[in-house]
Short mmCIF file of C-alpha atoms in Angstrom, two decimals:
data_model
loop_
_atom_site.label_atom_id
_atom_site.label_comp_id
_atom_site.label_asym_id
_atom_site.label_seq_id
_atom_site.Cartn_x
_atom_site.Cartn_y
_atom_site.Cartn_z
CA UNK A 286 24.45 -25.46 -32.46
CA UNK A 287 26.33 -23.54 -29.84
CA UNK A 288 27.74 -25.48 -27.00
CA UNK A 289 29.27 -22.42 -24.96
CA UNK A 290 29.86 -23.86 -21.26
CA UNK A 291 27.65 -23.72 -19.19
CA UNK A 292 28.30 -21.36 -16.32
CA UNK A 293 30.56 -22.28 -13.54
CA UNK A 294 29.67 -19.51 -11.33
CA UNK A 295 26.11 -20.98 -10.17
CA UNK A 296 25.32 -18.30 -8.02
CA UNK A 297 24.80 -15.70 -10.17
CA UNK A 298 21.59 -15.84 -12.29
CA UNK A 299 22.63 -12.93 -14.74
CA UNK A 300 25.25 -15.28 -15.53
CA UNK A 301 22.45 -17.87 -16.69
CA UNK A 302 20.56 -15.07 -18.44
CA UNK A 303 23.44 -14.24 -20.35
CA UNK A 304 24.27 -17.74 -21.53
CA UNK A 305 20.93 -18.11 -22.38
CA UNK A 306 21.34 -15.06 -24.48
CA UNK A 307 23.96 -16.74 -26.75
CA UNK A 308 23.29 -20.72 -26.78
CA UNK A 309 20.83 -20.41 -29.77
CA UNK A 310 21.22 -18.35 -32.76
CA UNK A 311 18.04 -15.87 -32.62
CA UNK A 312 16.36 -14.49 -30.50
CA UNK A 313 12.69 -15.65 -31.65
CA UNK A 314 12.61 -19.27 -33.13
CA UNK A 315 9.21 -20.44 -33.56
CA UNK A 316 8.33 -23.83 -33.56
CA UNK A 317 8.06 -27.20 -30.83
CA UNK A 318 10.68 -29.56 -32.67
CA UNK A 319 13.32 -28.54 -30.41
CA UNK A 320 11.49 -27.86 -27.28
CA UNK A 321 9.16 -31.00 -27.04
CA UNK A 322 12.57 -33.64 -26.81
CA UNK A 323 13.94 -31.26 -23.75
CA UNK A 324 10.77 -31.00 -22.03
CA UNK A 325 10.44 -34.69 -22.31
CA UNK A 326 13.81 -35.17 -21.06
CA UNK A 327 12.43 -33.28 -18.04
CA UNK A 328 9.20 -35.32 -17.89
CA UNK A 329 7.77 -31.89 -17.35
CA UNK A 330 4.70 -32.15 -20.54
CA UNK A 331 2.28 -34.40 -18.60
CA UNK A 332 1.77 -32.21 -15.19
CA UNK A 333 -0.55 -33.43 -12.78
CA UNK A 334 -1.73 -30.05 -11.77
CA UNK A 335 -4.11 -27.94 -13.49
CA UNK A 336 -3.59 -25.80 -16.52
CA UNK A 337 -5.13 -22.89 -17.80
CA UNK A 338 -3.45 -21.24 -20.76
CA UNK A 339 -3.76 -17.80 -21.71
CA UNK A 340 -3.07 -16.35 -25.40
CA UNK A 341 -4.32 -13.38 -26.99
CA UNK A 342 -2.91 -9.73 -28.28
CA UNK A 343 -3.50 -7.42 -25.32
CA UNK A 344 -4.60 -7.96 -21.50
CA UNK A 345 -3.05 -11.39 -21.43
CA UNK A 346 -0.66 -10.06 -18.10
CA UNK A 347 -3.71 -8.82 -16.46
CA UNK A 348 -5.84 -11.79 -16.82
CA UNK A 349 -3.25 -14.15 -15.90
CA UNK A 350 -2.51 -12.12 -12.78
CA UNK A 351 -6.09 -11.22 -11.92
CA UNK A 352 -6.40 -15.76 -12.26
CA UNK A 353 -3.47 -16.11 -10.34
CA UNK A 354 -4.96 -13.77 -7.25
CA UNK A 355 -8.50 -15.64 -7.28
CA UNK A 356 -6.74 -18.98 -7.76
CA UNK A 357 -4.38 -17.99 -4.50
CA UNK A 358 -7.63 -16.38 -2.48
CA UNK A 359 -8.27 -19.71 -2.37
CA UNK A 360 -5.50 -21.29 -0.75
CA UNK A 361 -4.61 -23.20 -4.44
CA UNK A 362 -0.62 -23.62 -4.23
CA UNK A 363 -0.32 -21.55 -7.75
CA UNK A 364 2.27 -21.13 -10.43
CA UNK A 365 2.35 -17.82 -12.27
CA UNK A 366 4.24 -17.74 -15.75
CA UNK A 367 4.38 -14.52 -17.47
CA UNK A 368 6.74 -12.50 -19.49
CA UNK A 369 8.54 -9.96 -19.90
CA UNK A 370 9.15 -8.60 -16.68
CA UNK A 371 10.04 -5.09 -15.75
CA UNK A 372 12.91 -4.68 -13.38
CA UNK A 373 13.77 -8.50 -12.41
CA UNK A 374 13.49 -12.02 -14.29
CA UNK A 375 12.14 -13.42 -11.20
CA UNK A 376 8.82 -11.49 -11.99
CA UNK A 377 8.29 -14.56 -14.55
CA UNK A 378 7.88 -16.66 -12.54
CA UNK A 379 5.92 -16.22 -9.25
CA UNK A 380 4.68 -18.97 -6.49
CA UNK A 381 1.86 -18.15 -4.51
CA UNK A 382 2.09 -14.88 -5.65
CA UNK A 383 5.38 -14.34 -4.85
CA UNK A 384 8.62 -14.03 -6.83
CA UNK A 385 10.87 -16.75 -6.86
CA UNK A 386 14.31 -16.63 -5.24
CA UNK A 387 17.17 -16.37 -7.84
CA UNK A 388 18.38 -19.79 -6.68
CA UNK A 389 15.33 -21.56 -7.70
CA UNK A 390 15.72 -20.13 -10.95
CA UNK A 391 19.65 -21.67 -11.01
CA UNK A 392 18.68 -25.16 -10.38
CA UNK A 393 15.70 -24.95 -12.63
CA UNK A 394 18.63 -23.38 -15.21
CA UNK A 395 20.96 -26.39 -14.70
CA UNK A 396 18.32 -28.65 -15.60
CA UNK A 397 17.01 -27.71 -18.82
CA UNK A 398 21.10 -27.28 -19.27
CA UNK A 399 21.57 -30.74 -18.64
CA UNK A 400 18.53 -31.77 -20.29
CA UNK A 401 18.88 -30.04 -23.47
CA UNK A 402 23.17 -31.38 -24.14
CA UNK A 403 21.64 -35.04 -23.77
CA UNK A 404 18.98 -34.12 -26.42
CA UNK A 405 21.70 -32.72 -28.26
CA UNK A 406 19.70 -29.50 -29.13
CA UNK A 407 19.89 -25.82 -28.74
CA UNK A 408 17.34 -23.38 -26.80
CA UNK A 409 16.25 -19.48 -27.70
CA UNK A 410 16.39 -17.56 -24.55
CA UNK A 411 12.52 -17.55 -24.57
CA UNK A 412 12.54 -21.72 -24.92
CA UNK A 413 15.02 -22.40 -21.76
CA UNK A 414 13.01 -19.70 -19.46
CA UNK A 415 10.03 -21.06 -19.93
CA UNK A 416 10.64 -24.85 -19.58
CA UNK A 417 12.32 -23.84 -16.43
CA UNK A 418 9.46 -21.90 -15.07
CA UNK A 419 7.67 -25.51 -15.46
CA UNK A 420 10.31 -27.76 -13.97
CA UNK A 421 9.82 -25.28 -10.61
CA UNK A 422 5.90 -25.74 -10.45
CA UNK A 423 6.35 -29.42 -10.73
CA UNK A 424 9.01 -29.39 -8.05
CA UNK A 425 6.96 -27.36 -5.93
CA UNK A 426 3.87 -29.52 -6.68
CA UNK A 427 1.92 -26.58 -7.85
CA UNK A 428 -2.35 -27.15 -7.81
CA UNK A 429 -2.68 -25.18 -10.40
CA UNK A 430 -0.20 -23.83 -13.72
CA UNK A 431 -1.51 -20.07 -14.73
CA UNK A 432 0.66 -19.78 -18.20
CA UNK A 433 0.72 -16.78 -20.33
CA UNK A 434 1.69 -17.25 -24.04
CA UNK A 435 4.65 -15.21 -24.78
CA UNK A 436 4.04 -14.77 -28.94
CA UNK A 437 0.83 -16.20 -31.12
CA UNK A 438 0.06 -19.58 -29.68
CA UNK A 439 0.63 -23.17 -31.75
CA UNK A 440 4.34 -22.69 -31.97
CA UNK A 441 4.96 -20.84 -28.72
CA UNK A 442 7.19 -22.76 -25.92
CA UNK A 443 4.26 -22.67 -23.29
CA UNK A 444 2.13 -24.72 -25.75
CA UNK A 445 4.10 -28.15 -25.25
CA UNK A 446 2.03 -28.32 -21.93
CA UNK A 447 -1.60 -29.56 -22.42
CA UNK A 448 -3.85 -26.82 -21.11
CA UNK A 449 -7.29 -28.11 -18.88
CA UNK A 450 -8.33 -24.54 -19.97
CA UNK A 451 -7.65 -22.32 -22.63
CA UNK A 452 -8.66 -18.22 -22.94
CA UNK A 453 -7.55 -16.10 -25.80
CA UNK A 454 -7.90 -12.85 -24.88
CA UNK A 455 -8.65 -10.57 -27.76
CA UNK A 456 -7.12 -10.84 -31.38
CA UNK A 457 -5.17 -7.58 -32.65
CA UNK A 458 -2.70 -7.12 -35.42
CA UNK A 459 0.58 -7.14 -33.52
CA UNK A 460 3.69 -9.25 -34.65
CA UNK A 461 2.42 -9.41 -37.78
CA UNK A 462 6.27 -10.50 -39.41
CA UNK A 463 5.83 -13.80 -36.68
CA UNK A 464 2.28 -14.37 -37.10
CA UNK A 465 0.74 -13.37 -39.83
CA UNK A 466 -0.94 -9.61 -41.22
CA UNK A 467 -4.71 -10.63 -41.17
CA UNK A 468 -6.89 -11.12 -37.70
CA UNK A 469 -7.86 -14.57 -39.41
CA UNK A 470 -3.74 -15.59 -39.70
CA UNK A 471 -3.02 -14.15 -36.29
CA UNK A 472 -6.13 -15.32 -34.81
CA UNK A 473 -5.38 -19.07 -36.13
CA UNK A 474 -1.96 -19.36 -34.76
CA UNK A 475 -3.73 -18.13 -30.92
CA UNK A 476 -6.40 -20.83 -31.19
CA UNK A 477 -3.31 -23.21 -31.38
CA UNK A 478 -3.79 -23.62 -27.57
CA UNK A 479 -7.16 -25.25 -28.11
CA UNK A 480 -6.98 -29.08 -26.87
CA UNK A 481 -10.56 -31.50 -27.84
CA UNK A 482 -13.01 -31.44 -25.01
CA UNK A 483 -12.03 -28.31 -22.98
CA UNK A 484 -13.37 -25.19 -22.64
CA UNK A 485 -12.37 -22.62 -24.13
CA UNK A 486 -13.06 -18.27 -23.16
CA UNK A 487 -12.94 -15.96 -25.91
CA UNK A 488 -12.59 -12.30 -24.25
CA UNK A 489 -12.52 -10.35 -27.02
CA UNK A 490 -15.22 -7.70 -27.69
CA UNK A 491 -14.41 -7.67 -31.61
CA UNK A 492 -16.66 -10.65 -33.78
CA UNK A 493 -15.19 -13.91 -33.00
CA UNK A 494 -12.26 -15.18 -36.23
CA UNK A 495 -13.46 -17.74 -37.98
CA UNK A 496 -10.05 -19.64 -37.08
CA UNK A 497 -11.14 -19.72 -32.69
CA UNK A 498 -14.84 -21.03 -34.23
CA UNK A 499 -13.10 -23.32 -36.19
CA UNK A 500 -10.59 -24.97 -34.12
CA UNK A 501 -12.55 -25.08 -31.67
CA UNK A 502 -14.81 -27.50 -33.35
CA UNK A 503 -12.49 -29.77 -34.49
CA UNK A 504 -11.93 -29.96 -30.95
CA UNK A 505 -15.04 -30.61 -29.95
CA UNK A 506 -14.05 -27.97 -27.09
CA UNK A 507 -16.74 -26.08 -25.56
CA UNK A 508 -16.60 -22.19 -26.44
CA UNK A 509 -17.90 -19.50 -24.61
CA UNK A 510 -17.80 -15.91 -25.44
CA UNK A 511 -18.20 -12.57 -23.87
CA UNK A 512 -21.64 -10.61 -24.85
CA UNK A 513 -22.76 -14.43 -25.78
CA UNK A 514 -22.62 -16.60 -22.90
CA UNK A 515 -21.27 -14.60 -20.15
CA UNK A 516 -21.66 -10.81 -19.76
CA UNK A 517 -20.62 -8.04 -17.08
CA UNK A 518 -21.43 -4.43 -16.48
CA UNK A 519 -20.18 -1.87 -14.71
CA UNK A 520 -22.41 -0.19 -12.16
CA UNK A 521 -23.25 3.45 -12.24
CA UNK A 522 -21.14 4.67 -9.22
CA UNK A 523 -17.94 2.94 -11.31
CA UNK A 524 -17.19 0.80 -7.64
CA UNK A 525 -18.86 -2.66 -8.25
CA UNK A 526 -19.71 -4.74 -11.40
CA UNK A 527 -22.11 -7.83 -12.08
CA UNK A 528 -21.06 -10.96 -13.92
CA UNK A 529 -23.36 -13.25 -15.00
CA UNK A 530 -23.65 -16.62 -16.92
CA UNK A 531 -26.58 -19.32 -17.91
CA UNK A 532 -28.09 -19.65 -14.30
CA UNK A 533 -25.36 -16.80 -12.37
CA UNK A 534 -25.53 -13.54 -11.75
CA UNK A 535 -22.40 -12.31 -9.33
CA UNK A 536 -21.82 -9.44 -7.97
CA UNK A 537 -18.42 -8.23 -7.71
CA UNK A 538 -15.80 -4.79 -6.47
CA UNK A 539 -13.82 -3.42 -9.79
CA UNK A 540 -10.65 -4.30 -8.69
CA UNK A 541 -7.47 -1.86 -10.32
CA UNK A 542 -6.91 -3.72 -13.28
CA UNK A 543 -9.29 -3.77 -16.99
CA UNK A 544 -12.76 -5.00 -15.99
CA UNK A 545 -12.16 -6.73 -19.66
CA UNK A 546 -9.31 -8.96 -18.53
CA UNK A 547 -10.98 -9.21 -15.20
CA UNK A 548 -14.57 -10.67 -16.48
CA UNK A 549 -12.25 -12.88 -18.68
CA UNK A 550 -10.89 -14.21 -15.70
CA UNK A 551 -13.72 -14.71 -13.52
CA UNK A 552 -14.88 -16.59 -16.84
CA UNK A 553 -12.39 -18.93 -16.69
CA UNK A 554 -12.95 -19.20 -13.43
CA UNK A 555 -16.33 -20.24 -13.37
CA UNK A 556 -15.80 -22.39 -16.23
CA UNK A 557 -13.31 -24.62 -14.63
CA UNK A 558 -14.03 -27.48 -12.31
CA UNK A 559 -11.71 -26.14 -9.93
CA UNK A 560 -14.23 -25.21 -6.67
CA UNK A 561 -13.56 -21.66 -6.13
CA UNK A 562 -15.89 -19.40 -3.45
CA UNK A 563 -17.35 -15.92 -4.75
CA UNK A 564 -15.59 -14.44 -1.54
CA UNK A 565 -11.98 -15.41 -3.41
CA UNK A 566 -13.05 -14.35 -6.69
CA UNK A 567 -14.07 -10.88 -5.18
CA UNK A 568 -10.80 -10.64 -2.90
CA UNK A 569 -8.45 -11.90 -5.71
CA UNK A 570 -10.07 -9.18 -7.84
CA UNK A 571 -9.05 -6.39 -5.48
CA UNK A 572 -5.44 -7.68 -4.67
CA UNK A 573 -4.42 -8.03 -8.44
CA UNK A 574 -2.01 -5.42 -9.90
CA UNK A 575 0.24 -5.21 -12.26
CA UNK A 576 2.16 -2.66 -13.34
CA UNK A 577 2.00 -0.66 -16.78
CA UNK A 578 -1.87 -1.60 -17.07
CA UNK A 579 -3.18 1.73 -16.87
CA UNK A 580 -1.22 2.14 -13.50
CA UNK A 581 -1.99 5.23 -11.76
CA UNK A 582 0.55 7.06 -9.54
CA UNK A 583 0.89 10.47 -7.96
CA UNK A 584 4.51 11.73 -8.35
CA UNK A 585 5.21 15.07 -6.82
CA UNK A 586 1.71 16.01 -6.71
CA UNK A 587 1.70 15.08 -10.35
CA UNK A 588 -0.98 12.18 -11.61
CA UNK A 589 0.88 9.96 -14.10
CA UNK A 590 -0.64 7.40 -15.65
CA UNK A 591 1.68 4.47 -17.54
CA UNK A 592 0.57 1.89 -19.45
CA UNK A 593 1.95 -0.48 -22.05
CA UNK A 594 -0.19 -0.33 -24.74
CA UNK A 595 2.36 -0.65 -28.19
CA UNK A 596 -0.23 -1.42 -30.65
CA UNK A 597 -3.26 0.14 -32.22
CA UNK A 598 -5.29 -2.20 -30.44
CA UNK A 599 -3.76 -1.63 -26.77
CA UNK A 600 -3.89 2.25 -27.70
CA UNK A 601 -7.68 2.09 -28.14
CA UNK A 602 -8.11 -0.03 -24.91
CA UNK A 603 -6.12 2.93 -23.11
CA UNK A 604 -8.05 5.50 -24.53
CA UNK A 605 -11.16 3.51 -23.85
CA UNK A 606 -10.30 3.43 -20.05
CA UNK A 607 -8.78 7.09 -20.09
CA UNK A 608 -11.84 8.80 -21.11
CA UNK A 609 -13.69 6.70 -18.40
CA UNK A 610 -11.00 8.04 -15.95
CA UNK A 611 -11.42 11.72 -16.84
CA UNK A 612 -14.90 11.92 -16.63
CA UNK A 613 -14.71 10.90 -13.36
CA UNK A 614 -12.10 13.50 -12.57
CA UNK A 615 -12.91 16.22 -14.44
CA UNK A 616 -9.97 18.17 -13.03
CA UNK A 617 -8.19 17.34 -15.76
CA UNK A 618 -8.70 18.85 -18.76
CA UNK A 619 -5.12 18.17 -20.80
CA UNK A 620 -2.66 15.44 -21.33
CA UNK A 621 0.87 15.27 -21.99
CA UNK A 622 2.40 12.35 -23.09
CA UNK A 623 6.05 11.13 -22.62
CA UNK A 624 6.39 9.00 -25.90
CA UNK A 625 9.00 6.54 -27.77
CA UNK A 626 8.26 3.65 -29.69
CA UNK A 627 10.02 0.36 -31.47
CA UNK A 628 11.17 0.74 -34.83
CA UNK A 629 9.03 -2.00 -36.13
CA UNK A 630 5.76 -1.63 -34.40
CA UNK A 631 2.52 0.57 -35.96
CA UNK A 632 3.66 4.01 -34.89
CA UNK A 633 1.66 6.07 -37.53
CA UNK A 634 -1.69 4.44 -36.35
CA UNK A 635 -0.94 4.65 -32.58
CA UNK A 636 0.07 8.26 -33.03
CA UNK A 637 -3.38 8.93 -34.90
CA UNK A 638 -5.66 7.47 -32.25
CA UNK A 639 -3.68 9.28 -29.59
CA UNK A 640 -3.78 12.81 -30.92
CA UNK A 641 -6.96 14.04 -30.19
CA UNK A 642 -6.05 13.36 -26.72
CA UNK A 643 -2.59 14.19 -26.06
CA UNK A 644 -1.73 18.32 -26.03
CA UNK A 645 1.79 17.91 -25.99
CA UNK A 646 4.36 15.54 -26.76
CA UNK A 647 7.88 14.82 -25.41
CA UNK A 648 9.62 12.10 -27.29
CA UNK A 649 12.87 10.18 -26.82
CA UNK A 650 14.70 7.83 -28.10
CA UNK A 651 14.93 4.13 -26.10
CA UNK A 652 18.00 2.36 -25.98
CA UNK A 653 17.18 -0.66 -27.06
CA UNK A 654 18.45 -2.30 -30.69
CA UNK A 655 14.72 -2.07 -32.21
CA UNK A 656 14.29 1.40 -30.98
CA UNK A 657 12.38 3.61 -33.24
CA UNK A 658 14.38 6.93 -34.66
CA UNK A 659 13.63 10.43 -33.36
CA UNK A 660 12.95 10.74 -37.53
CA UNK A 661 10.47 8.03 -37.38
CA UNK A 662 8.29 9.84 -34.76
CA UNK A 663 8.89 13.22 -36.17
CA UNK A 664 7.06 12.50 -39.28
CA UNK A 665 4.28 10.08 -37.51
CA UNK A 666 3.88 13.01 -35.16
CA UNK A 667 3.89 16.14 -37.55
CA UNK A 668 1.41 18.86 -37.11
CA UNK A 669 1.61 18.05 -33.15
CA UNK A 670 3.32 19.86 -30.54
CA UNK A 671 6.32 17.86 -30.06
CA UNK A 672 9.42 18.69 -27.62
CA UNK A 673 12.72 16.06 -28.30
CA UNK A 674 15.16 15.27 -25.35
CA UNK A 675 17.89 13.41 -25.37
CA UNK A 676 16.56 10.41 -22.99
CA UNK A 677 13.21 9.19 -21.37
CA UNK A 678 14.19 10.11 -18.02
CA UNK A 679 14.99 14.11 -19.06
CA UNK A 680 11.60 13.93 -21.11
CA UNK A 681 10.19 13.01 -17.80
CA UNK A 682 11.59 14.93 -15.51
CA UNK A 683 10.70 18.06 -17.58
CA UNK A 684 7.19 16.47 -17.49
CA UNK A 685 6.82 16.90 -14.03
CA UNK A 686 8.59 20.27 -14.01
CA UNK A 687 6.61 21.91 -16.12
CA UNK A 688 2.75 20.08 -15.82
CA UNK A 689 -0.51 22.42 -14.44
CA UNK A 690 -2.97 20.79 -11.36
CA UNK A 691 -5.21 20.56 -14.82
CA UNK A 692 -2.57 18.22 -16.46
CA UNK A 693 -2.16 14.73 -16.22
CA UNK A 694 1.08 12.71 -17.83
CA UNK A 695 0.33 9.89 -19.72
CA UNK A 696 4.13 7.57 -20.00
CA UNK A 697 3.11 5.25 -23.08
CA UNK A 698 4.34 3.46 -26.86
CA UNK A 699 6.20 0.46 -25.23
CA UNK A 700 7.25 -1.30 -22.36
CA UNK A 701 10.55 -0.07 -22.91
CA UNK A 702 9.16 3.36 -22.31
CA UNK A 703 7.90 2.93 -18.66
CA UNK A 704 11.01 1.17 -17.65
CA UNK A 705 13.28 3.90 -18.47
CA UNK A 706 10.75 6.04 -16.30
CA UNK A 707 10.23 3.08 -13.64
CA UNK A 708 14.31 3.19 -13.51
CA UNK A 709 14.72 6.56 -13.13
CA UNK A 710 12.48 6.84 -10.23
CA UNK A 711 13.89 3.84 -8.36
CA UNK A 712 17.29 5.89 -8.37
CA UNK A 713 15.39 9.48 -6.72
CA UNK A 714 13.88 7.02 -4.17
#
C-alpha cells in the first residue's frame, strides 16, 4: 500500500486530485473489500435519505441529471453524483443543482484520508471520490442521493450504498476487459445494484438479459420495463410527449436531453414513494442539460452538434436522434465529423455505423495515454474521405473554416474529443 502524505497544502483541491492519483496502484480496481471498511469508518453506508441508483451502458448522465432536475423542481434538498466531468471535478458532485465549492470537496478529502489510514487500506482515485461525494450529502442532510454508477454495477464504489431504487439504463457491450464480452456477463454485473423488495426500471429498448430478470427475482424486487409497463411517445409536432403507466397517462414538454433517458426518469419517478407534482416533473424536464448529449450549439453561424457517444451502442443512439434532427431541418443535407477515438474502444464498428452519414472526416489524435493512433483510424476509416491534423482544436477550427450553410459538424468518438473542442473554445471566448 502507498502511504504518500497526505497533502499539507489544504487549499488546493488539485493537490487532493493528484494524491488521489498515486495512493493506490491502478487506476480501475474492482471490487468492495477495500471500500466497505472506509465507508464504515465514515458511517456513511446506512443514509437516511433516499437512494436511487442508476447503472447501465449509455444515457446514465442524462437520466441522473434529468432525476436530479425533477427531484429539485420539487424543493427535495438533492445530491447529484456523476462522473467524469468535463472541465472541473466539482461537476461530480452537485447540491441542489449546483456545483460544490472546492472546499467542500477538501474536507470531504481529509476524511476518507483519515478514514481510510485507520482502516489501514488503500483507495483508487475512483474509490476516494466517490465515498467523498457521500460523506457531503450526509453532511448536508441531503432528501434524496441521485448516484450514477461509474463502471458495471456489483463491484462499483457507488454500490456499498443500499439503493431505495434502482434503474439500469440500457445494456451495451462497452468495457468488455472489466465486465465481461457478452450482454448476459455485462448485463449481470449492472443488475448488481438490485436490493430484495425495491423496484427496479429497466430503460432499455433491446429484450430484457436474462441476468436483470433473474436477479431481480431473487430479489423479490418489483421490475418494470419500458414498452411493458410504462410507455411514451413523441407527439407529431416533435414539442410534447405522453407517458403513461397502469392507471396514468401524462402529458409532458420534450425537454433537450434523450426522451429515452427522460421517460426512464419520469419512470423512476413515478415509481418511487417520493410525492412528486406533474408540474415538477414537466419543469425539471425542461431545465435538465448536460453537455455532450447530443448538445447543439451555433458557433460562428456554424451548427455543431457534440455528443459522447464511444461505443457502437451510443453511436446508434446518436444516429437515431440525428436523423430525427435533420428531418426536421432539412437545411442540412451533409455532415462532417471531427473524429478521434481510444485505443481500446470498438472503433471499426463505430466507424461503420457512422459512414453513411458522415461526408468527410477530420481526425486527430487525443492526448491522452489510451489514445487511439492516427494508424488505427486510418485503416477503420479507409475508403472515406479523411483529412489528418495535428490536434483536435486545428481539426476544428478548419471545420468551421471551411463548412457550407448546408453542413452541419458533428464533434464525436469520446469524451476526450469534445473536451479538446470545449477547451479550445473557452480560450477564443
Amino acid at each position: 500500500m502507498n502511504n504518500e502524505t497526505a497533502p499539507l497544502n489544504t487549499d488546493k483541491l488539485q493537490t487532493w486530485l493528484d494524491y488521489w492519483s498515486h495512493v493506490h496502484v491502478t487506476g480501475i480496481d474492482l471490487g468492495l473489500e477495500r471500500v466497505i471498511p472506509v465507508a464504515e469508518q465514515l458511517e456513511i453506508m446506512r443514509p437516511s435519505a433516499k437512494v436511487i441508483t442508476v447503472a447501465g451502458t449509455n444515457g446514465k448522465g442524462s437520466t441522473t441529471t434529468t432525476l436530479a432536475a425533477i427531484l429539485n423542481a420539487q424543493g427535495l434538498n438533492v445530491g447529484l453524483y456523476q462522473s467524469p466531468h468535463i472541465y472541473r471535478f466539482n461537476e461530480r458532485v452537485k447540491l441542489a443543482g449546483q456545483e460544490v465549492d472546492d472546499q467542500t470537496l477538501i474536507d470531504a478529502f481529509v476524511q476518507v484520508d483519515q478514514a481510510r489510514r485507520i482502516c489501514n487500506l488503500s483507495l483508487s482515485f475512483f474509490e476516494a471520490t466517490t465515498l467523498a461525494a457521500f460523506v457531503i450529502f450526509k453532511q448536508k442532510q441531503c432528501d434524496v442521493w441521485v448516484l450514477e454508477v461509474g463502471l458495471g454495477g456489483r463491484l462499483d464504489v457507488v454500490n456499498v450504498i443500499d439503493p431505495d431504487l434502482a434503474v439500469i439504463t440500457n445494456i451495451g457491450l462497452d468495457h468488455t476487459d472489466w465486465l465481461g464480452d457478452t450482454i448476459e456477463k455485462i448485463a449481470f454485473e449492472k443488475a448488481g445494484i438490485i436490493r430484495p423488495n425495491i423496484p427496479v426500471v429497466f430503460g432499455g429498448l433491446q429484450a430484457m438479459p436474462q441476468a436483470i430478470q433473474d436477479k431481480a427475482q431473487q430479489c423479490n424486487a418489483q421490475l418494470y420495463a419500458v414498452n411493458r409497463d410504462y410507455f411514451y411517445q413523441l407527439s407529431e409536432d416533435g414539442q410534447t410527449w405522453n407517458f403513461a403507466s397502469s392507471g396514468t397517462t401524462l402529458k409532458f414538454p420534450t425537454g433537450q436531453l434523450a426522451l429515452e433517458n427522460i421517460s426512464t426518469a419520469v419512470a423512476a419517478v413515478v415509481l418511487s414513494d417520493l410525492n412528486v407534482s406533474q408540474q415538477a416533473i414537466a419543469q425539471g424536464i425542461k431545465k435538465a442539460q448536460l453537455a455532450g448529449r447530443f448538445e447543439i450549439r451555433k458557433i460562428q453561424d456554424k451548427t455543431v452538434i457534440f455528443d459522447a457517444g464511444h461505443n457502437p451502442h451510443g453511436v446508434e443512439f446518436l444516429l437515431k436522434q440525428l436523423r430525427k434532427f435533420l428531418e426536421y431541418n432539412k437545411q442540412y443535407t451533409e455532415v462532417v465529423s471531427i473524429f478521434s477515438m481510444l485505443s481500446d474502444k470498438d472503433i471499426d464498428s463505430v466507424v461503420k455505423l457512422l459512414k453513411n452519414t458522415v461526408l468527410k472526416w477530420k481526425i486527430a489524435p487525443l492526448t491522452v495515454p489510451r489514445a487511439a493512433s492516427m494508424e488505427q483510424l486510418h485503416t477503420a476509416l479507409q475508403n472515406e474521405t479523411v483529412e489528418q491534423f495535428d490536434c483536435v482544436q486545428a481539426a476544428f477550427q478548419s471545420a468551421l473554416a471551411e463548412t457550407n450553410n448546408n453542413q452541419l459538424i458533428l464533434v464525436c468518438g469520446s469524451f476526450h474529443t469534445l473536451e479538446a473542442v470545449w477547451e479550445y473554445l473557452e480560450e477564443c471566448q
